[in-house]
Coordinates of C-alpha atoms (C1' of nucleotides) in Angstrom, one line a residue:
Chain X
M1 CA -56.8 56.9 44.9
A2 CA -60.0 54.5 44.1
K3 CA -60.4 51.3 45.2
L4 CA -60.8 48.6 42.5
T5 CA -62.7 45.9 43.1
S6 CA -60.1 42.0 43.1
L7 CA -60.6 39.7 40.1
K8 CA -60.4 36.0 40.6
A9 CA -64.0 35.6 39.0
E10 CA -64.1 35.0 35.2
K11 CA -61.4 33.1 32.9
R12 CA -60.0 35.7 30.7
Q13 CA -56.3 35.8 31.4
L14 CA -55.2 38.1 34.6
D15 CA -53.0 41.2 32.6
R16 CA -56.3 41.2 30.3
R17 CA -59.0 41.9 33.5
A18 CA -56.2 43.9 34.9
A19 CA -55.6 46.9 31.3
D20 CA -59.7 46.4 31.7
H21 CA -59.8 47.4 35.2
I22 CA -57.6 50.0 35.1
R23 CA -58.2 51.3 32.1
S24 CA -62.2 51.9 33.1
H25 CA -60.9 54.0 36.3
I26 CA -58.9 56.2 33.5
L27 CA -61.6 56.8 31.7
D28 CA -64.2 57.2 34.5
G29 CA -61.7 59.9 35.6
I30 CA -60.9 57.9 39.0
F31 CA -57.1 57.9 38.0
P32 CA -56.4 61.3 36.5
A33 CA -54.7 62.5 33.8
N34 CA -51.2 62.9 34.7
S35 CA -51.4 61.8 37.8
R36 CA -49.2 58.1 38.4
L37 CA -49.4 54.7 39.0
L38 CA -47.8 52.8 41.0
E39 CA -47.1 48.9 40.8
T40 CA -47.5 47.4 43.7
Q41 CA -50.5 49.5 44.4
L42 CA -52.4 48.0 41.6
S43 CA -50.9 45.1 42.2
D44 CA -52.2 45.0 46.4
E45 CA -55.5 46.5 45.2
L46 CA -56.5 44.1 42.5
E47 CA -54.6 41.8 44.1
V48 CA -52.4 40.2 40.9
S49 CA -48.5 40.1 41.5
R50 CA -47.1 43.2 40.3
G51 CA -45.9 41.1 37.2
T52 CA -49.2 40.7 36.3
V53 CA -50.0 44.7 36.9
R54 CA -46.7 45.5 34.4
S55 CA -48.3 43.5 31.3
A56 CA -51.2 45.5 31.7
L57 CA -49.9 48.9 32.1
A58 CA -47.9 48.2 29.4
Q59 CA -51.0 47.2 27.3
L60 CA -52.5 50.6 28.2
A61 CA -49.6 52.3 27.4
G62 CA -49.6 50.4 23.5
E63 CA -53.1 52.3 23.7
G64 CA -52.3 55.7 24.8
L65 CA -53.8 55.2 27.8
V66 CA -50.5 54.8 30.1
K67 CA -46.4 56.6 29.6
Q68 CA -43.7 54.6 31.0
V69 CA -40.8 56.6 32.4
A70 CA -37.9 53.9 31.9
F71 CA -36.8 52.8 35.9
T72 CA -38.8 55.5 37.7
R73 CA -42.5 55.9 36.4
W74 CA -46.0 55.1 34.9
E75 CA -48.1 57.2 34.8
V76 CA -52.0 58.5 33.3
S77 CA -51.8 60.5 29.8
G78 CA -52.2 64.0 29.8
S79 CA -54.6 65.3 28.4
S80 CA -53.5 68.7 26.9
S81 CA -55.1 70.6 23.5
T82 CA -51.9 68.7 22.0
D83 CA -52.8 66.1 22.4
G84 CA -57.4 66.4 22.1
W85 CA -55.8 68.3 18.4
E86 CA -53.8 64.7 17.7
I87 CA -56.8 62.2 18.3
Y88 CA -59.9 64.3 16.9
T89 CA -57.1 64.6 13.5
L90 CA -56.4 60.8 13.4
R91 CA -59.9 60.3 14.6
G92 CA -61.2 62.3 11.4
V93 CA -59.1 60.5 8.9
L94 CA -59.7 56.9 10.3
E95 CA -63.8 57.3 10.7
G96 CA -63.8 58.9 7.2
L97 CA -62.1 55.8 5.7
G98 CA -64.5 53.6 7.9
A99 CA -67.6 54.6 6.5
R100 CA -66.5 54.6 3.4
L101 CA -66.0 51.2 3.6
A102 CA -69.2 50.6 5.6
A103 CA -71.0 52.4 2.3
A104 CA -69.6 50.0 -0.1
N105 CA -70.4 47.5 2.6
V106 CA -74.1 48.5 3.6
T107 CA -77.2 45.8 3.5
A108 CA -80.3 46.5 4.3
E109 CA -80.3 44.9 8.4
D110 CA -77.3 46.7 8.2
A111 CA -79.4 49.9 7.9
E112 CA -81.6 49.2 10.0
R113 CA -79.7 48.8 13.1
L114 CA -77.9 51.7 12.2
R115 CA -81.2 53.8 12.3
T116 CA -82.3 51.9 15.8
I117 CA -79.2 53.2 17.1
C118 CA -79.6 56.3 15.8
A119 CA -83.4 56.6 17.3
E120 CA -81.9 55.5 20.7
M121 CA -79.9 58.5 20.7
L122 CA -81.9 60.7 19.6
R123 CA -84.4 59.3 22.8
A124 CA -81.4 59.2 25.1
I125 CA -80.8 63.2 24.4
S126 CA -84.8 64.2 25.0
E127 CA -85.1 61.9 27.8
G128 CA -82.5 64.2 29.1
R129 CA -79.8 60.9 30.0
F130 CA -76.9 62.8 28.2
Q131 CA -74.0 60.1 29.9
D132 CA -76.5 57.7 27.9
A133 CA -76.5 59.7 24.3
T134 CA -72.1 60.0 24.7
D135 CA -72.2 56.3 24.8
I136 CA -74.2 55.3 22.5
D137 CA -72.9 58.1 20.2
F138 CA -69.8 56.4 20.8
D139 CA -72.2 52.9 19.8
L140 CA -73.1 54.4 16.1
H141 CA -69.8 55.0 15.8
A142 CA -68.2 51.8 16.2
A143 CA -70.9 50.1 14.6
I144 CA -70.1 51.9 11.4
I145 CA -66.4 51.1 11.8
E146 CA -67.8 47.5 12.6
L147 CA -69.6 47.3 8.4
A148 CA -65.6 48.3 7.2
R149 CA -65.0 44.7 7.7
H150 CA -61.3 45.8 9.1
R151 CA -59.9 44.2 11.9
R152 CA -56.9 46.7 12.2
L153 CA -58.9 49.5 11.4
A154 CA -61.4 48.7 13.9
E155 CA -58.3 48.1 16.3
Q156 CA -57.3 51.3 16.5
H157 CA -60.7 52.5 16.2
R158 CA -61.0 51.2 19.2
M159 CA -58.4 52.4 21.1
I160 CA -58.8 56.1 19.7
L161 CA -62.2 56.1 21.0
H162 CA -60.8 55.9 24.2
Q163 CA -58.5 58.4 24.1
V164 CA -60.9 60.7 22.7
R165 CA -63.6 59.4 25.6
F166 CA -60.6 60.6 28.6
H167 CA -60.0 63.7 27.1
M168 CA -64.1 64.2 26.5
V169 CA -63.7 63.3 30.5
Q170 CA -60.7 65.3 31.8
S171 CA -61.5 68.1 29.2
G172 CA -64.5 68.5 31.1
F173 CA -66.3 68.5 27.3
L174 CA -70.0 68.6 26.1
P175 CA -72.0 68.8 23.3
K176 CA -73.3 72.9 23.3
D177 CA -76.0 71.9 20.3
Y178 CA -77.3 68.6 20.2
D179 CA -79.9 68.9 17.5
E180 CA -76.9 69.8 15.3
L181 CA -74.9 66.2 16.4
I182 CA -78.2 64.1 16.1
S183 CA -78.5 66.4 12.8
D184 CA -74.5 65.0 11.4
H185 CA -75.1 61.4 12.3
K186 CA -78.7 61.2 10.2
Q187 CA -76.5 62.5 7.4
L188 CA -73.4 60.1 7.9
I189 CA -75.6 57.4 8.8
E190 CA -78.2 57.6 5.7
A191 CA -74.9 58.7 3.5
V192 CA -73.7 55.1 4.3
I193 CA -76.7 53.4 3.7
A194 CA -77.3 55.0 0.1
G195 CA -74.3 53.9 -0.9
D196 CA -72.2 56.9 -0.9
A197 CA -68.3 56.1 0.2
D198 CA -67.2 60.2 -0.8
R199 CA -70.1 61.7 0.8
A200 CA -70.0 59.2 4.1
E201 CA -66.2 60.2 4.3
K202 CA -66.6 63.2 3.7
L203 CA -68.9 63.6 6.7
A204 CA -67.1 61.3 8.9
R205 CA -64.3 63.6 8.6
S206 CA -66.5 66.9 8.6
H207 CA -67.8 65.3 12.1
N208 CA -64.9 66.3 14.1
E209 CA -63.7 69.2 13.2
G210 CA -65.1 71.5 15.1
E211 CA -64.0 70.3 17.6
V212 CA -59.9 70.3 15.7
R213 CA -60.6 73.9 15.4
L214 CA -61.4 74.7 18.8
L215 CA -58.1 72.8 19.5
T216 CA -56.1 74.9 16.7
A217 CA -57.3 78.1 17.8
S218 CA -56.7 77.2 21.6
L219 CA -53.4 76.1 20.3
Q220 CA -52.4 79.2 18.9
Q221 CA -53.2 80.9 21.9
G222 CA -50.0 79.0 23.6
H223 CA -52.9 77.7 26.0
P224 CA -51.1 76.2 29.0
S225 CA -52.9 73.0 29.2
D226 CA -50.0 71.3 29.5
R227 CA -48.6 72.7 32.6
I228 CA -51.3 70.1 34.8
D229 CA -49.0 67.7 37.5
V230 CA -51.8 66.2 39.2
E231 CA -50.7 64.3 41.9
N232 CA -52.4 60.3 42.3
V233 CA -52.4 60.6 46.9
Chain G
M1 CA -35.2 28.3 12.8
A2 CA -31.8 30.7 12.8
K3 CA -29.4 31.7 15.2
L4 CA -30.5 35.1 17.5
T5 CA -27.3 37.3 19.2
S6 CA -27.1 37.5 22.3
L7 CA -28.1 41.3 24.4
K8 CA -26.0 42.2 27.4
A9 CA -24.3 44.7 26.2
E10 CA -26.6 48.9 25.3
K11 CA -28.6 49.7 28.2
R12 CA -31.9 49.7 27.1
Q13 CA -34.2 47.8 28.5
L14 CA -34.0 44.4 27.7
D15 CA -37.3 44.2 26.7
R16 CA -37.0 46.7 24.5
R17 CA -34.1 44.8 22.7
A18 CA -35.8 42.1 22.5
A19 CA -38.7 42.9 20.8
D20 CA -36.1 44.8 18.2
H21 CA -34.6 41.7 17.1
I22 CA -37.4 39.8 17.2
R23 CA -39.2 42.3 15.0
S24 CA -36.0 42.3 12.6
H25 CA -35.9 38.3 12.5
I26 CA -39.6 39.1 11.4
L27 CA -39.2 41.6 9.3
D28 CA -35.9 39.5 7.4
G29 CA -38.4 37.0 6.4
I30 CA -36.1 34.7 9.2
F31 CA -39.7 33.9 11.1
P32 CA -41.7 33.8 8.2
A33 CA -45.8 34.1 8.6
N34 CA -47.6 32.7 10.7
S35 CA -44.7 30.6 11.6
R36 CA -44.8 29.1 15.5
L37 CA -42.6 31.2 17.7
L38 CA -42.0 29.8 21.0
E39 CA -41.4 31.0 24.4
T40 CA -38.6 29.3 26.3
Q41 CA -36.2 28.3 22.5
L42 CA -36.3 32.5 21.5
S43 CA -35.6 33.5 25.3
D44 CA -32.3 30.8 25.3
E45 CA -31.0 32.3 21.9
L46 CA -31.4 35.9 22.6
E47 CA -29.9 34.7 27.0
V48 CA -32.8 36.6 28.4
S49 CA -35.5 35.6 30.8
R50 CA -38.7 34.4 29.6
G51 CA -40.2 36.7 31.1
T52 CA -38.3 39.3 28.9
V53 CA -39.5 37.2 26.2
R54 CA -43.3 37.7 26.7
S55 CA -42.9 41.5 26.9
A56 CA -41.3 41.7 23.9
L57 CA -43.8 39.3 22.4
A58 CA -46.5 41.5 23.9
Q59 CA -45.0 44.4 22.2
L60 CA -45.0 42.6 19.0
A61 CA -48.9 41.6 19.0
G62 CA -49.2 45.1 20.2
E63 CA -47.6 46.0 16.9
G64 CA -49.6 43.9 15.1
L65 CA -46.9 41.5 13.9
V66 CA -47.4 38.4 16.0
K67 CA -50.6 37.2 17.3
Q68 CA -51.4 35.2 20.8
V69 CA -53.4 32.4 21.3
A70 CA -54.3 32.4 24.7
F71 CA -52.7 29.3 26.5
T72 CA -51.7 27.5 23.3
R73 CA -49.2 29.5 21.1
W74 CA -47.6 33.0 19.5
E75 CA -46.6 33.2 16.1
V76 CA -46.2 35.8 13.1
S77 CA -48.8 37.2 12.2
G78 CA -50.8 36.2 8.5
S79 CA -50.0 38.1 5.3
S80 CA -53.0 37.1 3.0
S81 CA -54.8 39.3 0.1
T82 CA -56.9 40.3 2.9
D83 CA -53.9 41.7 5.1
G84 CA -52.4 43.1 2.4
W85 CA -55.5 45.2 1.7
E86 CA -56.1 46.6 5.6
I87 CA -52.5 47.6 5.5
Y88 CA -52.3 49.3 2.7
T89 CA -56.0 51.1 2.8
L90 CA -54.5 52.4 6.9
R91 CA -51.3 53.2 5.5
G92 CA -53.1 55.3 2.8
V93 CA -55.2 57.5 5.1
L94 CA -52.6 57.7 7.6
E95 CA -50.1 58.8 5.0
G96 CA -53.0 61.3 3.3
L97 CA -53.0 63.1 7.3
G98 CA -50.1 63.6 7.1
A99 CA -49.0 65.1 3.8
R100 CA -51.7 67.6 4.7
L101 CA -49.8 68.2 8.2
A102 CA -46.6 68.5 6.3
A103 CA -47.9 71.2 3.9
A104 CA -48.4 73.2 6.5
N105 CA -46.0 72.9 8.6
V106 CA -43.1 72.9 6.0
T107 CA -39.8 74.9 6.3
A108 CA -37.6 75.3 3.1
E109 CA -34.9 72.9 5.1
D110 CA -37.3 70.6 5.3
A111 CA -37.9 71.1 1.5
E112 CA -34.2 70.4 1.1
R113 CA -34.2 67.8 2.6
L114 CA -37.5 66.0 1.0
R115 CA -35.8 66.4 -2.0
T116 CA -32.5 65.3 -0.7
I117 CA -33.8 62.4 0.1
C118 CA -35.4 62.0 -3.2
A119 CA -32.8 62.7 -4.3
E120 CA -30.4 59.4 -3.2
M121 CA -34.0 57.3 -3.6
L122 CA -33.2 58.4 -7.7
R123 CA -29.2 57.4 -7.3
A124 CA -29.8 54.6 -5.7
I125 CA -32.5 52.8 -8.2
S126 CA -30.3 54.3 -10.8
E127 CA -27.4 52.4 -9.5
G128 CA -29.2 49.2 -9.4
R129 CA -29.1 49.0 -5.3
F130 CA -32.5 48.1 -5.0
Q131 CA -33.1 47.1 -1.1
D132 CA -31.3 50.9 -0.5
A133 CA -34.2 52.4 -2.8
T134 CA -36.5 50.3 -0.8
D135 CA -35.2 51.5 2.4
I136 CA -34.9 54.9 1.0
D137 CA -38.6 54.8 0.3
F138 CA -39.6 54.5 3.5
D139 CA -37.5 56.9 4.9
L140 CA -39.2 59.3 2.4
H141 CA -42.6 58.4 3.8
A142 CA -41.7 58.4 7.4
A143 CA -39.8 62.1 7.2
I144 CA -42.9 63.5 5.2
I145 CA -44.7 61.9 8.8
E146 CA -42.6 63.5 11.6
L147 CA -43.0 66.8 9.1
A148 CA -46.8 67.0 10.9
R149 CA -45.4 66.4 14.5
H150 CA -48.5 64.6 15.0
R151 CA -46.8 61.9 18.3
R152 CA -48.9 59.9 17.4
L153 CA -50.0 59.8 13.6
A154 CA -46.1 58.8 14.0
E155 CA -45.9 56.1 16.0
Q156 CA -49.0 54.4 13.9
H157 CA -47.2 55.1 11.5
R158 CA -43.7 53.0 12.0
M159 CA -46.2 50.6 12.9
I160 CA -48.3 49.9 9.7
L161 CA -44.9 50.6 7.6
H162 CA -43.7 47.3 9.7
Q163 CA -46.0 45.5 8.7
V164 CA -46.3 47.1 5.2
R165 CA -42.2 45.3 4.5
F166 CA -43.5 42.2 6.2
H167 CA -46.0 41.7 3.4
M168 CA -43.8 42.8 0.8
V169 CA -41.4 40.7 1.7
Q170 CA -43.8 37.9 2.8
S171 CA -45.5 38.4 -0.7
G172 CA -42.3 38.7 -3.0
F173 CA -43.4 42.4 -4.0
L174 CA -40.9 44.2 -6.3
P175 CA -42.0 48.0 -7.7
K176 CA -42.3 47.1 -11.6
D177 CA -41.9 50.9 -12.4
Y178 CA -39.1 52.6 -10.8
D179 CA -39.8 55.6 -13.2
E180 CA -43.9 56.0 -12.3
L181 CA -42.3 55.4 -8.5
I182 CA -39.9 58.2 -8.5
S183 CA -42.6 60.4 -10.6
D184 CA -44.9 59.8 -8.0
H185 CA -42.9 60.8 -4.8
K186 CA -41.7 64.4 -6.9
Q187 CA -45.2 64.9 -7.1
L188 CA -45.9 64.4 -3.6
I189 CA -42.9 65.8 -1.9
E190 CA -43.1 69.1 -4.7
A191 CA -46.9 69.4 -3.3
V192 CA -45.9 69.2 0.5
I193 CA -43.9 71.7 0.3
A194 CA -46.0 74.3 -1.9
G195 CA -48.0 74.6 0.9
D196 CA -50.6 72.5 -1.3
A197 CA -52.5 70.2 1.5
D198 CA -55.1 68.9 -0.7
R199 CA -53.0 67.6 -3.5
A200 CA -51.0 66.7 -1.1
E201 CA -53.1 64.3 0.6
K202 CA -54.5 63.3 -2.7
L203 CA -51.1 62.0 -4.3
A204 CA -50.1 60.5 -0.6
R205 CA -53.5 58.6 -0.9
S206 CA -53.7 57.2 -4.5
H207 CA -50.5 56.6 -4.0
N208 CA -51.3 53.6 -2.7
E209 CA -54.3 53.1 -4.8
G210 CA -52.2 50.7 -7.1
E211 CA -51.6 47.5 -4.5
V212 CA -54.9 47.8 -2.8
R213 CA -56.4 47.4 -6.8
L214 CA -54.5 44.6 -7.1
L215 CA -55.7 43.2 -3.5
T216 CA -58.7 44.0 -3.8
A217 CA -59.1 41.8 -7.1
S218 CA -56.8 39.1 -5.4
L219 CA -59.5 38.9 -3.0
Q220 CA -62.8 38.5 -5.4
Q221 CA -60.8 36.4 -6.6
G222 CA -60.9 34.4 -3.7
H223 CA -57.1 33.9 -3.3
P224 CA -56.1 31.2 -1.1
S225 CA -53.8 32.6 0.4
D226 CA -54.9 32.7 3.8
R227 CA -54.3 28.7 3.3
I228 CA -50.4 29.5 3.5
D229 CA -48.9 27.2 7.4
V230 CA -45.7 27.5 7.6
E231 CA -44.1 25.3 9.8
N232 CA -41.4 27.2 12.3
V233 CA -38.5 23.7 12.6
Chain R
dC1 C1' -63.9 -0.3 13.5
dA2 C1' -65.1 3.8 15.4
dA3 C1' -65.7 7.6 18.5
dT4 C1' -65.1 8.9 23.6
dC5 C1' -62.2 9.7 27.3
dA6 C1' -58.0 10.1 30.3
dC7 C1' -53.6 10.4 31.0
dC8 C1' -49.7 12.7 29.6
dG9 C1' -46.3 16.3 27.6
dA10 C1' -45.0 20.3 26.1
dT11 C1' -46.5 25.2 26.4
dT12 C1' -48.4 29.0 28.4
dG13 C1' -49.9 31.8 32.7
dT14 C1' -48.5 33.7 37.3
dC15 C1' -46.1 35.1 40.7
dA16 C1' -42.2 36.2 44.3
dA17 C1' -38.4 36.8 45.1
dC18 C1' -34.0 39.1 43.7
dA19 C1' -30.9 43.4 41.1
dA20 C1' -30.9 47.7 38.7
dT21 C1' -32.6 52.0 38.8
dT22 C1' -33.4 56.2 40.5
dA23 C1' -35.2 60.1 43.0
dC24 C1' -34.6 62.7 46.7
dG25 C1' -32.5 64.8 51.8
dG26 C1' -28.7 65.6 54.0
dT27 C1' -23.9 66.1 54.8
dT28 C1' -19.1 68.4 53.5
dG29 C1' -16.2 71.7 51.6
dC30 C1' -15.4 76.0 49.6
Chain K
dG1 C1' -24.6 80.5 52.0
dC2 C1' -24.2 77.1 47.6
dA3 C1' -22.8 73.5 45.2
dA4 C1' -21.9 69.0 44.7
dC5 C1' -21.5 64.5 46.5
dC6 C1' -22.9 60.5 48.3
dG7 C1' -26.1 56.9 50.9
dT8 C1' -30.5 55.3 51.8
dA9 C1' -35.1 54.1 50.8
dA10 C1' -38.3 53.5 47.3
dT11 C1' -39.4 52.0 42.6
dT12 C1' -39.2 49.5 38.8
dG13 C1' -36.7 45.3 36.0
dT14 C1' -35.6 40.8 35.5
dT15 C1' -35.1 35.7 36.7
dG16 C1' -36.3 31.1 38.0
dA17 C1' -39.6 28.6 40.4
dC18 C1' -44.8 26.9 40.3
dA19 C1' -49.4 26.9 38.4
dA20 C1' -53.1 26.1 34.8
dT21 C1' -54.1 25.1 30.9
dC22 C1' -53.9 22.8 25.8
dG23 C1' -54.0 19.1 22.5
dG24 C1' -52.3 14.8 21.3
dT25 C1' -52.4 10.5 22.3
dG26 C1' -53.7 5.7 23.2
dA27 C1' -56.7 2.4 25.8
dT28 C1' -61.4 1.8 26.3
dT29 C1' -66.2 0.5 25.2
dG30 C1' -70.3 0.2 22.0

DNA sequence: CAATCACCGATTGTCAACAATTACGGTTGC
DNA sequence: GCAACCGTAATTGTTGACAATCGGTGATTG
């Protein structure tokens, strides 16, 4: 297991910061899917008490990144085709709602902002900085959700994006056609900017449909990606 | 504050049971919106340690029924028009997805089951047992979601239903037209049973639209229902 | 008299010890 | 040889004590 940096600077609550650290390790693939997490080990490495680690793990369990087996173990969530299918179908309707509401609220500055982010993404791709491009992709979707001015939706969306990222890392997913990716996003934000709620929702939902179809197919073949059982030594 | 019954029977984890008790008190209106919750008071009344209560409250915060103000206080969530609008719009898309997927999975036994629940609801209404009818209403929606076979969706839906219930209690909401309510549900489950995914989704989404419209109007009038500030003595 | 500041009680945040439960390996009996 | 049983080590669950923080109260000062 990789070394975690201690957390005693800052002023936020320790358990939140512990959760942030563990979460980023999960999202970076340092703690792989299905790997076991030991409270004592985490508390040693983060230099906080076990209770604090427990609280952090409970948060992450609520976010769907970690599973608890009572009296027995904590482990990083799985990343099977079923999980992927669940994640992308949920993402579809959440972003659909977000796009619909965003279209109803959008202002001129918002429009500018969205176009800027999209341009940044385009530049990142054209310069071959694909990791940056992916980050900006997430930022763009989060920015649209923000326009919806819907706290609960934003919270759900934040969590589902974490899960999307996790699933991408675990499954080694990479976009295959960056031109199409850009075109998708351009269409989406233009629909939002134009205030066309129906079209914005439809585009947001169809944005994930490629993955959903892929994963559905993978499920029907009985793809055995549930069997992964990495141990975390 | 009402007396809570102690929890030392059963075998589930204490924090889960504590969360269940506090949750049901919130949903029953015993802890009203925006009322303060004291860790020591809860731990005394539930006869568990403060740490356990903290864990329970953290869970409920994750479910959106409770808010935490760091280093200062826990309080029951608010129940403003904005909250209601958020809850019902989210519910709409979640149940939309659920109905769509349910329509794709439904079997003959499922159909029977749905019709049975619907009939029970009808009977409850005709016998004037309106509280039971509301419970069965929730059961029916949960049953449809179950058919979607989507763990994450089911979890989100469970939480949003709690929030719906909470909002109904706090706002004193009562269905105004039971005939329409029954008709809505009949149409919905028949669409699901017929496997008509598009129609099922559409009906599930429109099922909440009445409330959404009401709450949107209430918002635009600047209805001051955010101002509620009950104290919990 | 109003504004500011230092104190104090109340409440939440963190910790380390103790209890309960589980999983595993060895032993025993058949 | 195999299955059931039991003891033990490892791990999670729970608790009470201690630390940090906040909000209000009253004294102080301009």
